[in-house]
Amino acid sequence: MNLSIVLSTQPAQFQAATFKGDLETNLRRIAALGYDGVELAIRDPKLVSLDELERLTRACGLSIPAIGTGQAWGEEGLSFTDPDPGVRRAAIERIKSHVPCAARFGAVIIIGLIRGIVKPGVDPVQAMDWLVEALRECSAAARPHGIRLALEPINRYETTLINNAAQGLELIERVGTDNFGLLLDTFHMNIEEPSIEASIRQCGARIFHFHVADSNRWYPGAGHLDFKSILNVLFAIGYHGYVSGEFLPKPDADTSARQAIANLRQI
Ligand code: LER
Ligand code: MN
């Protein structure tokens, strides 16, 4: 099992990025804990030197399986479904600007909260149309570089658009390209899926990336999810991507990351 953990390259309000702060220090900590890779949350690729990133990750022996983009929503309010066409355009261009970084490291581009929410006064059908158009444009820009986009179903308390795997699969049908798939997150699945295992089976080869956090969003093993059963199904369907820890840094970042890797490796 290849394990990675979320690290934010810029200051962010998002609480479940386990590591934040100085990049080099954190990369060294993550490598020393035994992780194979690091999932980078990058608000704006313009603020990151790819040469420096390559030098640092190489020096630590860490790969970059995925790039999180949600901070463009959290910190700047960019979204594919904003009623303002300028905001929608900026969100699309921002995702397209992640392609060179993703191509350099072979990373999946995550579409999390940058999809937005159905804002007051917006027709939900219209919001879905904007979402599909944006995803088609971004997937088309990524495809020639061999890059895949993964949309994450996110629980109802954080967004009104695409909360579960079934809605994610419907969206895949509408977008209609093979480099667009899903990122499943056990924290959201625990809230929205009738059966986490059945939904993983349903999504099958469309699972491009996988987040783990326990039911309380602490590290796996701190809540009541059955990770042995979940991961057995995930690998049985032929998933061979990364299992990426995205959990609260509780009781602190190092302890949570150490407990996660110990518990997951035991499985
Ligand atoms: C991001 O991967 C995620 O899981 C969301 O909860 C972001 O708010
Ligand atoms: Mn997640």
PDB file of C-alpha atoms and ligand atoms in Angstrom:
ATOM      1  CA  MET A   1       0.000   0.000   0.000  1.00  0.00           C
ATOM      2  CA  ASN A   2       1.404   3.386  -1.017  1.00  0.00           C
ATOM      3  CA  LEU A   3       0.635   5.977   1.639  1.00  0.00           C
ATOM      4  CA  SER A   4       0.655   9.728   1.371  1.00  0.00           C
ATOM      5  CA  ILE A   5      -0.518  12.564   3.593  1.00  0.00           C
ATOM      6  CA  VAL A   6      -1.873  16.047   2.921  1.00  0.00           C
ATOM      7  CA  LEU A   7       0.487  18.986   3.242  1.00  0.00           C
ATOM      8  CA  SER A   8      -0.468  22.571   2.531  1.00  0.00           C
ATOM      9  CA  THR A   9       2.084  24.673   0.651  1.00  0.00           C
ATOM     10  CA  GLN A  10       0.453  27.938   1.751  1.00  0.00           C
ATOM     11  CA  PRO A  11      -1.294  29.095   4.933  1.00  0.00           C
ATOM     12  CA  ALA A  12      -4.884  27.808   4.870  1.00  0.00           C
ATOM     13  CA  GLN A  13      -8.001  27.747   7.005  1.00  0.00           C
ATOM     14  CA  PHE A  14      -8.797  24.130   6.045  1.00  0.00           C
ATOM     15  CA  GLN A  15      -8.390  22.159   9.256  1.00  0.00           C
ATOM     16  CA  ALA A  16      -7.884  18.609   7.976  1.00  0.00           C
ATOM     17  CA  ALA A  17      -4.608  19.384   6.181  1.00  0.00           C
ATOM     18  CA  THR A  18      -2.501  17.509   8.696  1.00  0.00           C
ATOM     19  CA  PHE A  19       0.681  19.463   7.996  1.00  0.00           C
ATOM     20  CA  LYS A  20       1.009  23.196   7.343  1.00  0.00           C
ATOM     21  CA  GLY A  21       3.914  25.609   7.541  1.00  0.00           C
ATOM     22  CA  ASP A  22       7.487  25.387   6.283  1.00  0.00           C
ATOM     23  CA  LEU A  23       7.565  23.087   3.261  1.00  0.00           C
ATOM     24  CA  GLU A  24      11.049  21.645   3.637  1.00  0.00           C
ATOM     25  CA  THR A  25      10.662  20.934   7.363  1.00  0.00           C
ATOM     26  CA  ASN A  26       7.346  19.207   6.789  1.00  0.00           C
ATOM     27  CA  LEU A  27       8.567  17.132   3.847  1.00  0.00           C
ATOM     28  CA  ARG A  28      11.409  15.862   6.004  1.00  0.00           C
ATOM     29  CA  ARG A  29       9.028  15.061   8.879  1.00  0.00           C
ATOM     30  CA  ILE A  30       6.662  13.191   6.533  1.00  0.00           C
ATOM     31  CA  ALA A  31       9.463  11.171   4.940  1.00  0.00           C
ATOM     32  CA  ALA A  32      10.914  10.327   8.362  1.00  0.00           C
ATOM     33  CA  LEU A  33       7.508   9.019   9.476  1.00  0.00           C
ATOM     34  CA  GLY A  34       7.632   6.502   6.619  1.00  0.00           C
ATOM     35  CA  TYR A  35       5.192   7.945   4.071  1.00  0.00           C
ATOM     36  CA  ASP A  36       5.815   7.247   0.382  1.00  0.00           C
ATOM     37  CA  GLY A  37       4.272  10.432  -0.905  1.00  0.00           C
ATOM     38  CA  VAL A  38       2.818  13.790  -0.110  1.00  0.00           C
ATOM     39  CA  GLU A  39      -0.476  15.174  -1.376  1.00  0.00           C
ATOM     40  CA  LEU A  40       0.098  18.865  -1.868  1.00  0.00           C
ATOM     41  CA  ALA A  41      -2.659  21.394  -1.304  1.00  0.00           C
ATOM     42  CA  ILE A  42      -1.721  24.232  -3.659  1.00  0.00           C
ATOM     43  CA  ARG A  43      -3.935  27.315  -3.724  1.00  0.00           C
ATOM     44  CA  ASP A  44      -2.189  28.869  -6.726  1.00  0.00           C
ATOM     45  CA  PRO A  45       0.630  27.154  -8.650  1.00  0.00           C
ATOM     46  CA  LYS A  46       2.093  30.603  -9.410  1.00  0.00           C
ATOM     47  CA  LEU A  47       3.182  30.763  -5.771  1.00  0.00           C
ATOM     48  CA  VAL A  48       5.172  27.516  -5.952  1.00  0.00           C
ATOM     49  CA  SER A  49       8.544  26.910  -7.611  1.00  0.00           C
ATOM     50  CA  LEU A  50       8.329  23.562  -9.386  1.00  0.00           C
ATOM     51  CA  ASP A  51      12.136  23.258  -9.515  1.00  0.00           C
ATOM     52  CA  GLU A  52      12.345  23.770  -5.772  1.00  0.00           C
ATOM     53  CA  LEU A  53       9.488  21.339  -5.192  1.00  0.00           C
ATOM     54  CA  GLU A  54      11.196  18.705  -7.304  1.00  0.00           C
ATOM     55  CA  ARG A  55      14.514  19.236  -5.528  1.00  0.00           C
ATOM     56  CA  LEU A  56      12.944  18.952  -2.073  1.00  0.00           C
ATOM     57  CA  THR A  57      10.692  15.966  -2.760  1.00  0.00           C
ATOM     58  CA  ARG A  58      13.517  14.111  -4.521  1.00  0.00           C
ATOM     59  CA  ALA A  59      15.853  14.769  -1.598  1.00  0.00           C
ATOM     60  CA  CYS A  60      13.238  13.263   0.751  1.00  0.00           C
ATOM     61  CA  GLY A  61      12.318  10.397  -1.584  1.00  0.00           C
ATOM     62  CA  LEU A  62       8.655  11.456  -1.655  1.00  0.00           C
ATOM     63  CA  SER A  63       6.349  11.268  -4.651  1.00  0.00           C
ATOM     64  CA  ILE A  64       3.408  13.624  -5.268  1.00  0.00           C
ATOM     65  CA  PRO A  65       0.372  11.478  -6.145  1.00  0.00           C
ATOM     66  CA  ALA A  66      -2.205  14.274  -6.060  1.00  0.00           C
ATOM     67  CA  ILE A  67      -2.665  18.024  -5.926  1.00  0.00           C
ATOM     68  CA  GLY A  68      -5.491  19.523  -3.879  1.00  0.00           C
ATOM     69  CA  THR A  69      -7.013  22.738  -5.226  1.00  0.00           C
ATOM     70  CA  GLY A  70      -9.785  23.573  -2.735  1.00  0.00           C
ATOM     71  CA  GLN A  71      -7.977  26.516  -1.163  1.00  0.00           C
ATOM     72  CA  ALA A  72      -8.788  28.589  -4.254  1.00  0.00           C
ATOM     73  CA  TRP A  73     -12.376  28.308  -3.008  1.00  0.00           C
ATOM     74  CA  GLY A  74     -11.615  28.502   0.717  1.00  0.00           C
ATOM     75  CA  GLU A  75      -9.277  31.489   0.513  1.00  0.00           C
ATOM     76  CA  GLU A  76     -10.359  33.262  -2.701  1.00  0.00           C
ATOM     77  CA  GLY A  77     -13.943  32.169  -3.389  1.00  0.00           C
ATOM     78  CA  LEU A  78     -13.227  30.791  -6.878  1.00  0.00           C
ATOM     79  CA  SER A  79     -15.760  28.252  -8.124  1.00  0.00           C
ATOM     80  CA  PHE A  80     -17.083  26.586 -11.281  1.00  0.00           C
ATOM     81  CA  THR A  81     -20.665  27.397 -10.267  1.00  0.00           C
ATOM     82  CA  ASP A  82     -20.544  31.017  -9.168  1.00  0.00           C
ATOM     83  CA  PRO A  83     -23.220  33.219 -10.805  1.00  0.00           C
ATOM     84  CA  ASP A  84     -20.453  35.655 -11.828  1.00  0.00           C
ATOM     85  CA  PRO A  85     -18.970  34.474 -15.157  1.00  0.00           C
ATOM     86  CA  GLY A  86     -15.654  36.150 -14.268  1.00  0.00           C
ATOM     87  CA  VAL A  87     -15.345  34.024 -11.129  1.00  0.00           C
ATOM     88  CA  ARG A  88     -16.203  30.855 -13.075  1.00  0.00           C
ATOM     89  CA  ARG A  89     -13.605  31.708 -15.720  1.00  0.00           C
ATOM     90  CA  ALA A  90     -10.962  32.377 -13.048  1.00  0.00           C
ATOM     91  CA  ALA A  91     -11.726  28.998 -11.428  1.00  0.00           C
ATOM     92  CA  ILE A  92     -11.362  27.167 -14.758  1.00  0.00           C
ATOM     93  CA  GLU A  93      -8.101  28.958 -15.572  1.00  0.00           C
ATOM     94  CA  ARG A  94      -6.809  28.204 -12.069  1.00  0.00           C
ATOM     95  CA  ILE A  95      -7.426  24.479 -12.502  1.00  0.00           C
ATOM     96  CA  LYS A  96      -5.822  24.537 -15.948  1.00  0.00           C
ATOM     97  CA  SER A  97      -2.791  26.265 -14.409  1.00  0.00           C
ATOM     98  CA  HIS A  98      -2.223  23.170 -12.224  1.00  0.00           C
ATOM     99  CA  VAL A  99      -1.592  20.993 -15.304  1.00  0.00           C
ATOM    100  CA  PRO A 100       2.174  21.704 -15.687  1.00  0.00           C
ATOM    101  CA  CYS A 101       2.777  20.876 -12.012  1.00  0.00           C
ATOM    102  CA  ALA A 102       0.626  17.742 -12.192  1.00  0.00           C
ATOM    103  CA  ALA A 103       2.410  16.671 -15.383  1.00  0.00           C
ATOM    104  CA  ARG A 104       5.835  17.159 -13.849  1.00  0.00           C
ATOM    105  CA  PHE A 105       5.038  14.944 -10.870  1.00  0.00           C
ATOM    106  CA  GLY A 106       2.496  12.564 -12.396  1.00  0.00           C
ATOM    107  CA  ALA A 107      -0.160  13.820  -9.972  1.00  0.00           C
ATOM    108  CA  VAL A 108      -3.938  13.642 -10.144  1.00  0.00           C
ATOM    109  CA  ILE A 109      -5.645  17.069  -9.955  1.00  0.00           C
ATOM    110  CA  ILE A 110      -8.314  17.077  -7.265  1.00  0.00           C
ATOM    111  CA  ILE A 111     -11.594  18.905  -7.825  1.00  0.00           C
ATOM    112  CA  GLY A 112     -12.915  19.427  -4.330  1.00  0.00           C
ATOM    113  CA  LEU A 113     -14.691  22.527  -3.140  1.00  0.00           C
ATOM    114  CA  ILE A 114     -13.641  24.565  -6.185  1.00  0.00           C
ATOM    115  CA  ARG A 115     -16.749  23.086  -7.819  1.00  0.00           C
ATOM    116  CA  GLY A 116     -18.650  25.459  -5.511  1.00  0.00           C
ATOM    117  CA  ILE A 117     -22.151  25.288  -4.080  1.00  0.00           C
ATOM    118  CA  VAL A 118     -25.545  26.194  -5.529  1.00  0.00           C
ATOM    119  CA  LYS A 119     -25.571  29.852  -4.491  1.00  0.00           C
ATOM    120  CA  PRO A 120     -28.851  31.558  -3.479  1.00  0.00           C
ATOM    121  CA  GLY A 121     -30.807  32.594  -6.578  1.00  0.00           C
ATOM    122  CA  VAL A 122     -29.033  30.091  -8.868  1.00  0.00           C
ATOM    123  CA  ASP A 123     -31.092  27.353 -10.535  1.00  0.00           C
ATOM    124  CA  PRO A 124     -29.540  23.962  -9.526  1.00  0.00           C
ATOM    125  CA  VAL A 125     -29.911  22.729 -13.134  1.00  0.00           C
ATOM    126  CA  GLN A 126     -27.930  25.746 -14.307  1.00  0.00           C
ATOM    127  CA  ALA A 127     -25.258  25.120 -11.656  1.00  0.00           C
ATOM    128  CA  MET A 128     -24.869  21.521 -12.858  1.00  0.00           C
ATOM    129  CA  ASP A 129     -24.566  22.716 -16.473  1.00  0.00           C
ATOM    130  CA  TRP A 130     -21.809  25.159 -15.479  1.00  0.00           C
ATOM    131  CA  LEU A 131     -20.089  22.368 -13.566  1.00  0.00           C
ATOM    132  CA  VAL A 132     -20.189  19.949 -16.504  1.00  0.00           C
ATOM    133  CA  GLU A 133     -18.905  22.605 -18.950  1.00  0.00           C
ATOM    134  CA  ALA A 134     -16.041  23.544 -16.626  1.00  0.00           C
ATOM    135  CA  LEU A 135     -15.061  19.914 -16.072  1.00  0.00           C
ATOM    136  CA  ARG A 136     -15.100  19.225 -19.810  1.00  0.00           C
ATOM    137  CA  GLU A 137     -12.829  22.189 -20.487  1.00  0.00           C
ATOM    138  CA  CYS A 138     -10.390  21.321 -17.678  1.00  0.00           C
ATOM    139  CA  SER A 139     -10.307  17.604 -18.543  1.00  0.00           C
ATOM    140  CA  ALA A 140      -9.641  18.454 -22.199  1.00  0.00           C
ATOM    141  CA  ALA A 141      -6.725  20.705 -21.176  1.00  0.00           C
ATOM    142  CA  ALA A 142      -5.236  17.969 -18.955  1.00  0.00           C
ATOM    143  CA  ARG A 143      -5.722  15.026 -21.322  1.00  0.00           C
ATOM    144  CA  PRO A 144      -2.865  15.682 -23.808  1.00  0.00           C
ATOM    145  CA  HIS A 145      -0.489  15.678 -20.810  1.00  0.00           C
ATOM    146  CA  GLY A 146      -1.770  12.331 -19.556  1.00  0.00           C
ATOM    147  CA  ILE A 147      -3.244  14.026 -16.487  1.00  0.00           C
ATOM    148  CA  ARG A 148      -6.415  12.915 -14.741  1.00  0.00           C
ATOM    149  CA  LEU A 149      -8.924  14.955 -12.752  1.00  0.00           C
ATOM    150  CA  ALA A 150     -10.669  13.481  -9.715  1.00  0.00           C
ATOM    151  CA  LEU A 151     -13.842  15.016  -8.335  1.00  0.00           C
ATOM    152  CA  GLU A 152     -14.463  14.377  -4.662  1.00  0.00           C
ATOM    153  CA  PRO A 153     -18.019  13.745  -3.445  1.00  0.00           C
ATOM    154  CA  ILE A 154     -18.181  15.955  -0.330  1.00  0.00           C
ATOM    155  CA  ASN A 155     -20.727  15.696   2.480  1.00  0.00           C
ATOM    156  CA  ARG A 156     -23.905  17.806   2.549  1.00  0.00           C
ATOM    157  CA  TYR A 157     -22.656  20.141   5.287  1.00  0.00           C
ATOM    158  CA  GLU A 158     -19.863  21.454   3.023  1.00  0.00           C
ATOM    159  CA  THR A 159     -21.494  21.587  -0.428  1.00  0.00           C
ATOM    160  CA  THR A 160     -24.838  21.173  -2.180  1.00  0.00           C
ATOM    161  CA  LEU A 161     -23.259  19.776  -5.363  1.00  0.00           C
ATOM    162  CA  ILE A 162     -22.204  16.098  -5.602  1.00  0.00           C
ATOM    163  CA  ASN A 163     -22.401  14.641  -2.113  1.00  0.00           C
ATOM    164  CA  ASN A 164     -22.144  10.939  -2.873  1.00  0.00           C
ATOM    165  CA  ALA A 165     -20.639   8.339  -5.187  1.00  0.00           C
ATOM    166  CA  ALA A 166     -23.821   7.774  -7.221  1.00  0.00           C
ATOM    167  CA  GLN A 167     -24.025  11.491  -8.063  1.00  0.00           C
ATOM    168  CA  GLY A 168     -20.321  11.405  -8.907  1.00  0.00           C
ATOM    169  CA  LEU A 169     -20.861   8.526 -11.332  1.00  0.00           C
ATOM    170  CA  GLU A 170     -23.748  10.361 -13.013  1.00  0.00           C
ATOM    171  CA  LEU A 171     -21.521  13.395 -13.423  1.00  0.00           C
ATOM    172  CA  ILE A 172     -18.811  11.235 -14.998  1.00  0.00           C
ATOM    173  CA  GLU A 173     -21.358  10.065 -17.582  1.00  0.00           C
ATOM    174  CA  ARG A 174     -22.244  13.650 -18.407  1.00  0.00           C
ATOM    175  CA  VAL A 175     -18.653  14.896 -18.630  1.00  0.00           C
ATOM    176  CA  GLY A 176     -17.898  11.925 -20.877  1.00  0.00           C
ATOM    177  CA  THR A 177     -14.107  11.660 -20.857  1.00  0.00           C
ATOM    178  CA  ASP A 178     -11.866   8.890 -19.572  1.00  0.00           C
ATOM    179  CA  ASN A 179      -9.472  11.200 -17.713  1.00  0.00           C
ATOM    180  CA  PHE A 180     -12.221  12.378 -15.351  1.00  0.00           C
ATOM    181  CA  GLY A 181     -12.982  10.236 -12.307  1.00  0.00           C
ATOM    182  CA  LEU A 182     -13.515  10.334  -8.564  1.00  0.00           C
ATOM    183  CA  LEU A 183     -11.674  10.843  -5.336  1.00  0.00           C
ATOM    184  CA  LEU A 184     -13.442   8.970  -2.547  1.00  0.00           C
ATOM    185  CA  ASP A 185     -12.946  10.122   1.046  1.00  0.00           C
ATOM    186  CA  THR A 186     -13.923   7.811   3.911  1.00  0.00           C
ATOM    187  CA  PHE A 187     -14.940  10.754   6.118  1.00  0.00           C
ATOM    188  CA  HIS A 188     -17.521  11.984   3.610  1.00  0.00           C
ATOM    189  CA  MET A 189     -18.568   8.432   2.691  1.00  0.00           C
ATOM    190  CA  ASN A 190     -19.323   7.654   6.330  1.00  0.00           C
ATOM    191  CA  ILE A 191     -21.878  10.497   6.268  1.00  0.00           C
ATOM    192  CA  GLU A 192     -23.356   9.986   2.790  1.00  0.00           C
ATOM    193  CA  GLU A 193     -23.030   6.366   1.601  1.00  0.00           C
ATOM    194  CA  PRO A 194     -25.401   3.595   2.742  1.00  0.00           C
ATOM    195  CA  SER A 195     -22.388   1.240   2.497  1.00  0.00           C
ATOM    196  CA  ILE A 196     -18.829   2.460   2.008  1.00  0.00           C
ATOM    197  CA  GLU A 197     -17.766  -0.926   0.621  1.00  0.00           C
ATOM    198  CA  ALA A 198     -20.669  -1.152  -1.861  1.00  0.00           C
ATOM    199  CA  SER A 199     -19.959   2.364  -3.157  1.00  0.00           C
ATOM    200  CA  ILE A 200     -16.283   1.556  -3.660  1.00  0.00           C
ATOM    201  CA  ARG A 201     -17.314  -1.501  -5.697  1.00  0.00           C
ATOM    202  CA  GLN A 202     -19.744   0.613  -7.737  1.00  0.00           C
ATOM    203  CA  CYS A 203     -17.099   3.212  -8.592  1.00  0.00           C
ATOM    204  CA  GLY A 204     -14.467   0.587  -9.480  1.00  0.00           C
ATOM    205  CA  ALA A 205     -11.877   1.801 -11.982  1.00  0.00           C
ATOM    206  CA  ARG A 206     -13.261   5.351 -11.781  1.00  0.00           C
ATOM    207  CA  ILE A 207     -11.563   5.789  -8.400  1.00  0.00           C
ATOM    208  CA  PHE A 208      -8.518   7.890  -9.224  1.00  0.00           C
ATOM    209  CA  HIS A 209      -7.517   8.814  -5.658  1.00  0.00           C
ATOM    210  CA  PHE A 210      -8.508   7.883  -2.092  1.00  0.00           C
ATOM    211  CA  HIS A 211      -8.619   9.895   1.156  1.00  0.00           C
ATOM    212  CA  VAL A 212      -8.661   8.292   4.569  1.00  0.00           C
ATOM    213  CA  ALA A 213      -9.859   9.793   7.834  1.00  0.00           C
ATOM    214  CA  ASP A 214     -11.865   8.071  10.530  1.00  0.00           C
ATOM    215  CA  SER A 215     -15.522   8.790  11.361  1.00  0.00           C
ATOM    216  CA  ASN A 216     -14.507  11.731  13.576  1.00  0.00           C
ATOM    217  CA  ARG A 217     -11.987  12.986  10.995  1.00  0.00           C
ATOM    218  CA  TRP A 218      -9.144  11.962  13.240  1.00  0.00           C
ATOM    219  CA  TYR A 219      -6.476   9.512  11.947  1.00  0.00           C
ATOM    220  CA  PRO A 220      -7.620   6.007  10.870  1.00  0.00           C
ATOM    221  CA  GLY A 221      -8.011   3.982  14.031  1.00  0.00           C
ATOM    222  CA  ALA A 222      -9.302   6.874  16.155  1.00  0.00           C
ATOM    223  CA  GLY A 223     -12.973   6.404  15.253  1.00  0.00           C
ATOM    224  CA  HIS A 224     -15.372   3.609  14.356  1.00  0.00           C
ATOM    225  CA  LEU A 225     -14.695   2.926  10.644  1.00  0.00           C
ATOM    226  CA  ASP A 226     -13.637  -0.595   9.675  1.00  0.00           C
ATOM    227  CA  PHE A 227     -10.532   0.176   7.608  1.00  0.00           C
ATOM    228  CA  LYS A 228      -9.646  -3.483   7.203  1.00  0.00           C
ATOM    229  CA  SER A 229     -12.904  -4.117   5.378  1.00  0.00           C
ATOM    230  CA  ILE A 230     -12.762  -0.817   3.420  1.00  0.00           C
ATOM    231  CA  LEU A 231      -9.192  -1.296   2.197  1.00  0.00           C
ATOM    232  CA  ASN A 232      -9.779  -4.965   1.390  1.00  0.00           C
ATOM    233  CA  VAL A 233     -12.540  -3.928  -0.999  1.00  0.00           C
ATOM    234  CA  LEU A 234     -10.496  -1.042  -2.406  1.00  0.00           C
ATOM    235  CA  PHE A 235      -7.610  -3.326  -3.335  1.00  0.00           C
ATOM    236  CA  ALA A 236      -9.911  -6.157  -4.443  1.00  0.00           C
ATOM    237  CA  ILE A 237     -11.382  -3.911  -7.153  1.00  0.00           C
ATOM    238  CA  GLY A 238      -7.847  -3.340  -8.485  1.00  0.00           C
ATOM    239  CA  TYR A 239      -7.115   0.127  -7.067  1.00  0.00           C
ATOM    240  CA  HIS A 240      -3.392   0.719  -7.082  1.00  0.00           C
ATOM    241  CA  GLY A 241      -3.212   4.434  -6.440  1.00  0.00           C
ATOM    242  CA  TYR A 242      -2.264   6.089  -3.176  1.00  0.00           C
ATOM    243  CA  VAL A 243      -4.154   5.942   0.078  1.00  0.00           C
ATOM    244  CA  SER A 244      -3.843   9.505   1.296  1.00  0.00           C
ATOM    245  CA  GLY A 245      -4.284  10.646   4.879  1.00  0.00           C
ATOM    246  CA  GLU A 246      -6.416  13.752   5.208  1.00  0.00           C
ATOM    247  CA  PHE A 247      -7.285  14.110   8.864  1.00  0.00           C
ATOM    248  CA  LEU A 248      -7.181  16.590  11.714  1.00  0.00           C
ATOM    249  CA  PRO A 249      -3.771  17.142  13.284  1.00  0.00           C
ATOM    250  CA  LYS A 250      -5.037  15.803  16.612  1.00  0.00           C
ATOM    251  CA  PRO A 251      -3.803  15.430  19.251  1.00  0.00           C
ATOM    252  CA  ASP A 252      -0.985  16.941  17.141  1.00  0.00           C
ATOM    253  CA  ALA A 253       0.295  16.554  13.569  1.00  0.00           C
ATOM    254  CA  ASP A 254       3.158  14.154  14.318  1.00  0.00           C
ATOM    255  CA  THR A 255       1.157  11.864  16.606  1.00  0.00           C
ATOM    256  CA  SER A 256      -1.762  11.645  14.169  1.00  0.00           C
ATOM    257  CA  ALA A 257       0.518  10.935  11.196  1.00  0.00           C
ATOM    258  CA  ARG A 258       2.456   8.320  13.179  1.00  0.00           C
ATOM    259  CA  GLN A 259      -0.694   6.591  14.437  1.00  0.00           C
ATOM    260  CA  ALA A 260      -2.218   6.598  10.939  1.00  0.00           C
ATOM    261  CA  ILE A 261       0.752   4.923   9.319  1.00  0.00           C
ATOM    262  CA  ALA A 262       1.100   2.383  12.127  1.00  0.00           C
ATOM    263  CA  ASN A 263      -2.592   1.433  11.981  1.00  0.00           C
ATOM    264  CA  LEU A 264      -2.792   1.316   8.173  1.00  0.00           C
ATOM    265  CA  ARG A 265       0.425  -0.673   7.750  1.00  0.00           C
ATOM    266  CA  GLN A 266      -0.894  -3.214  10.239  1.00  0.00           C
ATOM    267  CA  ILE A 267      -3.834  -3.798   7.902  1.00  0.00           C
TER     268      ILE A 267
HETATM  269  C1  LER B   1     -11.018  17.880   0.790  1.00  0.00           C
HETATM  270  O1  LER B   1     -10.352  16.770   0.308  1.00  0.00           O
HETATM  271  C2  LER B   1     -12.173  17.494   1.612  1.00  0.00           C
HETATM  272  O2  LER B   1     -12.308  16.360   1.982  1.00  0.00           O
HETATM  273  C3  LER B   1     -13.171  18.505   1.977  1.00  0.00           C
HETATM  274  O3  LER B   1     -13.723  18.216   3.221  1.00  0.00           O
HETATM  275  C4  LER B   1     -12.682  19.912   1.878  1.00  0.00           C
HETATM  276  O4  LER B   1     -13.451  20.758   2.666  1.00  0.00           O
HETATM  277 MN    MN B   2     -11.012  14.731   1.242  1.00  0.00          MN
END
